[in-house]
XYZ file of C-alpha atoms in Angstrom:
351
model
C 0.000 0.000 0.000
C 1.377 3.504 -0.944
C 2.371 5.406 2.250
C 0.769 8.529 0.992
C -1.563 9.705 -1.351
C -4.052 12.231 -2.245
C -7.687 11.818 -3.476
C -9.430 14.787 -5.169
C -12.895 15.330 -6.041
C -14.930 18.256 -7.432
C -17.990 20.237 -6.546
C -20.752 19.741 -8.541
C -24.102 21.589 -10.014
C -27.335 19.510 -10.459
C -30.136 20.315 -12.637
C -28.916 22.883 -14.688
C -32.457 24.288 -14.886
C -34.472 21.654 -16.396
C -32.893 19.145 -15.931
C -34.156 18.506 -12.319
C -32.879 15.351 -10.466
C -30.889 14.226 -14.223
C -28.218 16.125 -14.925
C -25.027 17.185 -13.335
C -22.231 19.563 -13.651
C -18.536 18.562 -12.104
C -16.945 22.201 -11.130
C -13.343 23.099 -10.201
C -13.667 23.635 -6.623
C -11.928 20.445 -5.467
C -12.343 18.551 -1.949
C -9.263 16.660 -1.346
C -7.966 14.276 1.197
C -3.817 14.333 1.877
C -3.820 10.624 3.611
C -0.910 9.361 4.973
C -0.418 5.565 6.324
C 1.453 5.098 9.820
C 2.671 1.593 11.174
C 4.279 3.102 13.819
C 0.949 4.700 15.278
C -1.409 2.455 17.671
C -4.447 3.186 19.671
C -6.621 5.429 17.790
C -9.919 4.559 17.326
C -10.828 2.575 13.979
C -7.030 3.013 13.180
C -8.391 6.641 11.585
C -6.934 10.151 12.844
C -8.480 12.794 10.965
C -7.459 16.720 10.796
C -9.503 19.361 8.869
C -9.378 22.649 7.144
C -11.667 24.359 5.301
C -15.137 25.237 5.109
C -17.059 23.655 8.222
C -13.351 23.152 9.843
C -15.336 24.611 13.331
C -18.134 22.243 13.340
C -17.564 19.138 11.329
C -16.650 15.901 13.578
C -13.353 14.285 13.895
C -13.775 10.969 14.874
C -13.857 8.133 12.425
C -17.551 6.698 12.650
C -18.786 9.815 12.818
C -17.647 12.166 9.806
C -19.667 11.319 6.676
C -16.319 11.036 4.410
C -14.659 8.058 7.009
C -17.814 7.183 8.133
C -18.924 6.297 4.015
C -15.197 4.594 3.903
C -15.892 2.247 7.135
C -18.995 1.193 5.105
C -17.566 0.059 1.545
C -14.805 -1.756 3.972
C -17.387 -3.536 6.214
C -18.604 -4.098 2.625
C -15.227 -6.189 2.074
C -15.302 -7.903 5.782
C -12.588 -5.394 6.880
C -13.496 -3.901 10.346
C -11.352 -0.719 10.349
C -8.792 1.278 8.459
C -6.196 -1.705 8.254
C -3.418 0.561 9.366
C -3.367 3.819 11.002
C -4.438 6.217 8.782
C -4.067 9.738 8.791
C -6.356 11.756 6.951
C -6.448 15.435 6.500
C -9.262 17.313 4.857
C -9.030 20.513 2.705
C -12.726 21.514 1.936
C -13.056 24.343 -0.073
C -16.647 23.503 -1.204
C -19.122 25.929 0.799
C -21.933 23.807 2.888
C -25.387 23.374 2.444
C -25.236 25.945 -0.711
C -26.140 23.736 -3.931
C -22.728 23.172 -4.842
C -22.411 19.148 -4.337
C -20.642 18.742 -0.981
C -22.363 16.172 0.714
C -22.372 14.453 -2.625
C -18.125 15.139 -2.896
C -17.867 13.830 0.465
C -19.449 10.769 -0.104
C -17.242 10.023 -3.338
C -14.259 10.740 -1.382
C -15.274 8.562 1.175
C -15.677 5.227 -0.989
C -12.355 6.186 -2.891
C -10.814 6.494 -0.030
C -11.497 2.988 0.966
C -10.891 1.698 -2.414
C -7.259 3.057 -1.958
C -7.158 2.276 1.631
C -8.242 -1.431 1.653
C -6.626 -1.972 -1.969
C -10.219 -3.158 -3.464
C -9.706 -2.723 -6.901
C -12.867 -1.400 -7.384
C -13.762 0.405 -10.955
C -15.253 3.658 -10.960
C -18.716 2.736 -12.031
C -18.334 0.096 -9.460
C -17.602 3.141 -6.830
C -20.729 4.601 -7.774
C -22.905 1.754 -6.444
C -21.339 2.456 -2.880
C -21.930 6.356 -3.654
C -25.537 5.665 -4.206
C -26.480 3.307 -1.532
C -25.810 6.446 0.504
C -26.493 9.264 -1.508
C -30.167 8.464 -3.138
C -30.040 11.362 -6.105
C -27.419 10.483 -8.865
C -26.750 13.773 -10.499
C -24.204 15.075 -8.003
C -22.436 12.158 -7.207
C -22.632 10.733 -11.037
C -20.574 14.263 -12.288
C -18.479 14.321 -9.110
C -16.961 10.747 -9.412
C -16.643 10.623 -13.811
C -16.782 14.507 -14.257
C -18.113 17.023 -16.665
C -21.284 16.873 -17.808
C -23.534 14.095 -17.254
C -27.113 12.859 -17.231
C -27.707 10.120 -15.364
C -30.697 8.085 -14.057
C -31.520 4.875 -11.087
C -31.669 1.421 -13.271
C -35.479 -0.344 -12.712
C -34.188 -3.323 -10.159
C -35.638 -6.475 -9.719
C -37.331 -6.873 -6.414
C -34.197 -8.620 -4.617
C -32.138 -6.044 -5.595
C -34.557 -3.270 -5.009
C -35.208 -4.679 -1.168
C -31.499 -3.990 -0.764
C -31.374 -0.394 -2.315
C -34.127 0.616 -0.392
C -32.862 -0.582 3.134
C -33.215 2.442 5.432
C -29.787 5.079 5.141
C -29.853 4.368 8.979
C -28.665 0.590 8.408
C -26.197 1.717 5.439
C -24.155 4.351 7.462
C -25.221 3.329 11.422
C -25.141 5.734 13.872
C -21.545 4.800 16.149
C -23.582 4.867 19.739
C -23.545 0.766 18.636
C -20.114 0.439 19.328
C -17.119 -0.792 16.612
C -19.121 -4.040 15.990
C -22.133 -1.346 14.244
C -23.232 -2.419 11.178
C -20.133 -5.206 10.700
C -21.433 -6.489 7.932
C -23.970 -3.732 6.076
C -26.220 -4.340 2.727
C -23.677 -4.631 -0.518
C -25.262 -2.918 -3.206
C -26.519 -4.320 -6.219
C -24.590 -3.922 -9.048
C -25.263 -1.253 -11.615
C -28.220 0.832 -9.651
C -27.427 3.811 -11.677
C -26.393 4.658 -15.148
C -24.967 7.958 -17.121
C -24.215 9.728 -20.115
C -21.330 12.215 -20.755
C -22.450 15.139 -22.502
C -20.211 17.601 -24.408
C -19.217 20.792 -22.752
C -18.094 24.166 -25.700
C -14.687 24.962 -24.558
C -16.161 28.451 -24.289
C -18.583 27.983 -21.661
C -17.598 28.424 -18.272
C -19.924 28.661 -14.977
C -19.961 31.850 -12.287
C -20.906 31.065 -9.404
C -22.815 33.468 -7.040
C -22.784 31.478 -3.177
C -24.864 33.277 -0.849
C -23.891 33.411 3.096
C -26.469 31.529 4.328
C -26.882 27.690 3.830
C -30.354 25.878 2.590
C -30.850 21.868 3.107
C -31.744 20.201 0.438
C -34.383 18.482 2.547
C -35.702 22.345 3.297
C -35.212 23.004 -0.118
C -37.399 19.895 -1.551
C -39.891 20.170 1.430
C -41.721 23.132 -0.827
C -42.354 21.019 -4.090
C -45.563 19.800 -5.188
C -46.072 15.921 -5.348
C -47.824 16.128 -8.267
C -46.731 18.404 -11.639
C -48.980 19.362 -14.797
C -48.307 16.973 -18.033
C -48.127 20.643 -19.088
C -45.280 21.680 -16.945
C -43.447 18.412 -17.207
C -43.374 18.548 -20.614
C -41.857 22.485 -21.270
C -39.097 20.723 -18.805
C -38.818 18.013 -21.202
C -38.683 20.054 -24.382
C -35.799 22.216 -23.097
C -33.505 19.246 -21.870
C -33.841 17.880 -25.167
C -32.272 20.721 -26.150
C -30.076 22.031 -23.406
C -27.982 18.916 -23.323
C -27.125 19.232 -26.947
C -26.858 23.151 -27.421
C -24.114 23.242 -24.655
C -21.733 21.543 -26.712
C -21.907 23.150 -29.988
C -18.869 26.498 -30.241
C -19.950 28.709 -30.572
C -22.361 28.480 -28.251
C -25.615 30.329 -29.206
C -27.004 32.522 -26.173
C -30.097 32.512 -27.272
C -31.008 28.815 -27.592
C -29.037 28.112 -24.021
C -31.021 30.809 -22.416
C -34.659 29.377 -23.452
C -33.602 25.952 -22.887
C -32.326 26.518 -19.008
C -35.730 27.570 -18.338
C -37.592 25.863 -15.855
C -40.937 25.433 -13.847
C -40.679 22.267 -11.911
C -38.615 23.343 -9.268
C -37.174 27.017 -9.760
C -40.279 28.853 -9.019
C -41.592 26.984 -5.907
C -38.364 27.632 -4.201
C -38.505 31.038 -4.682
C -39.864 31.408 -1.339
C -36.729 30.246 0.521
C -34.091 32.282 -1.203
C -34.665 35.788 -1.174
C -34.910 37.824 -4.531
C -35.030 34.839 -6.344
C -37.562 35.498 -9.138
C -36.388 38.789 -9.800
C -32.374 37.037 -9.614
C -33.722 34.595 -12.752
C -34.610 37.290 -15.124
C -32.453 39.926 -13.934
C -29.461 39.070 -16.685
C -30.076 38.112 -19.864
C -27.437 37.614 -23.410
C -29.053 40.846 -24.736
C -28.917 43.143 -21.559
C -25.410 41.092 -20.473
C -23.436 40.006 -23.867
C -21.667 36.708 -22.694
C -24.326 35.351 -20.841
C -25.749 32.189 -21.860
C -27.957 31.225 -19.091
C -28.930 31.607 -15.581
C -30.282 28.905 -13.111
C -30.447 27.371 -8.960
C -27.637 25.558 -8.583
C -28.869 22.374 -7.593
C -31.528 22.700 -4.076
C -29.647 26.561 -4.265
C -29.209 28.786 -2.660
C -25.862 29.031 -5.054
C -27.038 30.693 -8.325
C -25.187 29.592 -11.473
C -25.138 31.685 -14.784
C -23.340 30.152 -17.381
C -20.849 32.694 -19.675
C -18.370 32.680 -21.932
C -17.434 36.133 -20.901
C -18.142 39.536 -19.804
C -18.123 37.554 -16.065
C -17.831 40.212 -13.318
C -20.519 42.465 -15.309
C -22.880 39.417 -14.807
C -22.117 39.011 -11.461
C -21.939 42.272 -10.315
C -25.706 42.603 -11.327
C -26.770 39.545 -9.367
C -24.645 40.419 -6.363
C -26.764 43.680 -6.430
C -29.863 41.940 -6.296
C -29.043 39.867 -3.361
C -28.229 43.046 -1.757
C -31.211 44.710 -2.046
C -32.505 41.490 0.152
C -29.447 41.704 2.704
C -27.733 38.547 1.538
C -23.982 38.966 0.908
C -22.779 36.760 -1.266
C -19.480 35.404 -2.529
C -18.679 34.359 -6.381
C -16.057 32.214 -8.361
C -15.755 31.788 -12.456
C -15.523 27.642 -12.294
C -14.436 25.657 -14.959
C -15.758 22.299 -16.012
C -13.875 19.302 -13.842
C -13.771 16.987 -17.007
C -12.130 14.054 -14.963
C -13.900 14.067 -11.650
C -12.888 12.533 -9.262
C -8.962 11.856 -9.022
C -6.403 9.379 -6.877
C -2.771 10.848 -6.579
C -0.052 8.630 -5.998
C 2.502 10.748 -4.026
């Protein structure tokens, strides 16, 4: 086993407007774990000593069953009949990926979690493999799908048969037990079936890049789908529809035409009933457009928000001056990157 490594993986951006729940955007804010393994270190718990820097440095746990990154590792090896990290591992955490903003970093976590164990219990597992352990844990594929192969993807759950779907659907409690159990907690949790979900990588223009406007205030994505209907219009499903058709196609073709991307990011299945959680929001949506901002292409949530994503190929701090202005007007301050597309996703470093 290599004595130290490194294991990146990116932020991501679901939905993309229409594309609610299917698509996913990998983004070059990167979440990486600097592990280092050490023989010569004994008695700490589940062989796992973990250090942290970053965003949520003050509040995140450090103890091995209980951060969601080593906690998601201790399950793909319990997967594999190992107990613990099989030596002591050290593992420190640079997050730069804001929390509970739309930007992917439970789903990063998780990702970095099963590679870790991959690398850590020398499992020889494939990527799409990975994703099986990703998605026993994290039930939505689009962030996890572009964080762990990258760029742009649509992606979707496979139909199981009933065996397999009994063991998909076993509670998250059982998957990832709480640690009050003791080591022996969930020794030997539910394997997942292989191939639960399966993806597409679209073309990106070489153009196109992504600004990111993160507001200082986090939204769950629980919160954030508590406010949408059960039920949608055939109507409204179908303008959805219609544009994805489009979007996924027009986003690759340079040059990019503004027009046609702006239409097709359009959305009414879960944009506008979310409006009432993020201040400004409506107004945020329609407040830059290509003809009033050359160089914008479109403008959309990022994912359950409240991170709003416009999608340029220049012209960038124009664009986000005018939606930084508009937040202010609602007393949000607000932070904002130009991202690039993470073609590769998620990465493992030999060092």
């Amino acid at each position: 086993m290599p004595q130290s490594f490194t294991i990146k993986v990116p932020c991501s951006s679901a939905n993309i407007g229409p594309g609610f729940d299917v698509v996913g955007l990998a983004l070059s804010i990167w979440l990486e774990l600097r592990v280092k393994v050490d023989d010569s270190l004994s008695g700490v718990p589940q062989n796992c000593e973990i250090s942290y820097e970053g965003e949520g440095a003050k509040d995140l746990p450090r103890v091995a069953d209980s951060n969601l990154i080593t906690r998601t590792a201790l399950y793909v090896l319990k997967c594999h009949d190992i107990r613990s990290f099989p030596a002591t591992t050290l593992v420190h955490i640079v997050n730069p990926i804001p929390l509970g903003r739309g930007l992917g970093s439970s789903g990063a976590a998780v990702v970095a979690g099963v590679m870790l164990a991959n690398a850590i219990g020398q499992l020889g597992l494939s990527k799409d493999r990975m994703m099986d352990y990703c998605l026993m844990i994290e039930r939505h594929p689009d962030n996890v799908t572009a964080a762990m192969m990258g760029g742009f993807v649509g992606s979707y759950l496979r139909e199981l048969d009933p065996v397999d779907m009994e063991r998909k659907e076993i509670p998250l409690s059982e998957v990832l037990p709480e640690p009050a159990g003791g080591v022996d907690t969930g020794l030997k949790p539910p394997e997942p079936p292989n191939g639960i979900g399966h993806y597409i990588k679209f073309g990106w223009a070489k153009e196109v890049k992504a600004i990111a406007i993160i507001p200082n205030f986090e939204l769950s994505t629980a919160n954030s789908r508590s406010v949408l209907p059960k039920m949608y219009s055939a109507k409204d499903m179908i303008f959805n529809l219609q544009r994805l058709a489009v979007l996924t196609t027009a986003l690759t073709r340079s040059p990019p035409d503004a027009d046609l991307i702006y239409q097709a990011m359009q959305d009414k299945v879960h944009q506008p009933y979310r409006k009432t959680l993020i201040p400004g929001l409506t107004e945020i949506l329609v407040s830059v457009t290509p003809k009033s901002h050359p160089g914008l292409l479109g403008i959309c949530l990022s994912g359950a928000g409240p991170t709003i994503l416009a999608l340029a190929t220049g012209n960038f701090e124009t664009i986000a001056s005018e939606i930084l202005a508009r937040f202010s007007k609602e007393g949000v301050e607000c932070a904002w990157k130009v991202l690039e597309p993470a073609y590769n996703g998620a990465e493992h470093i030999e060092e």
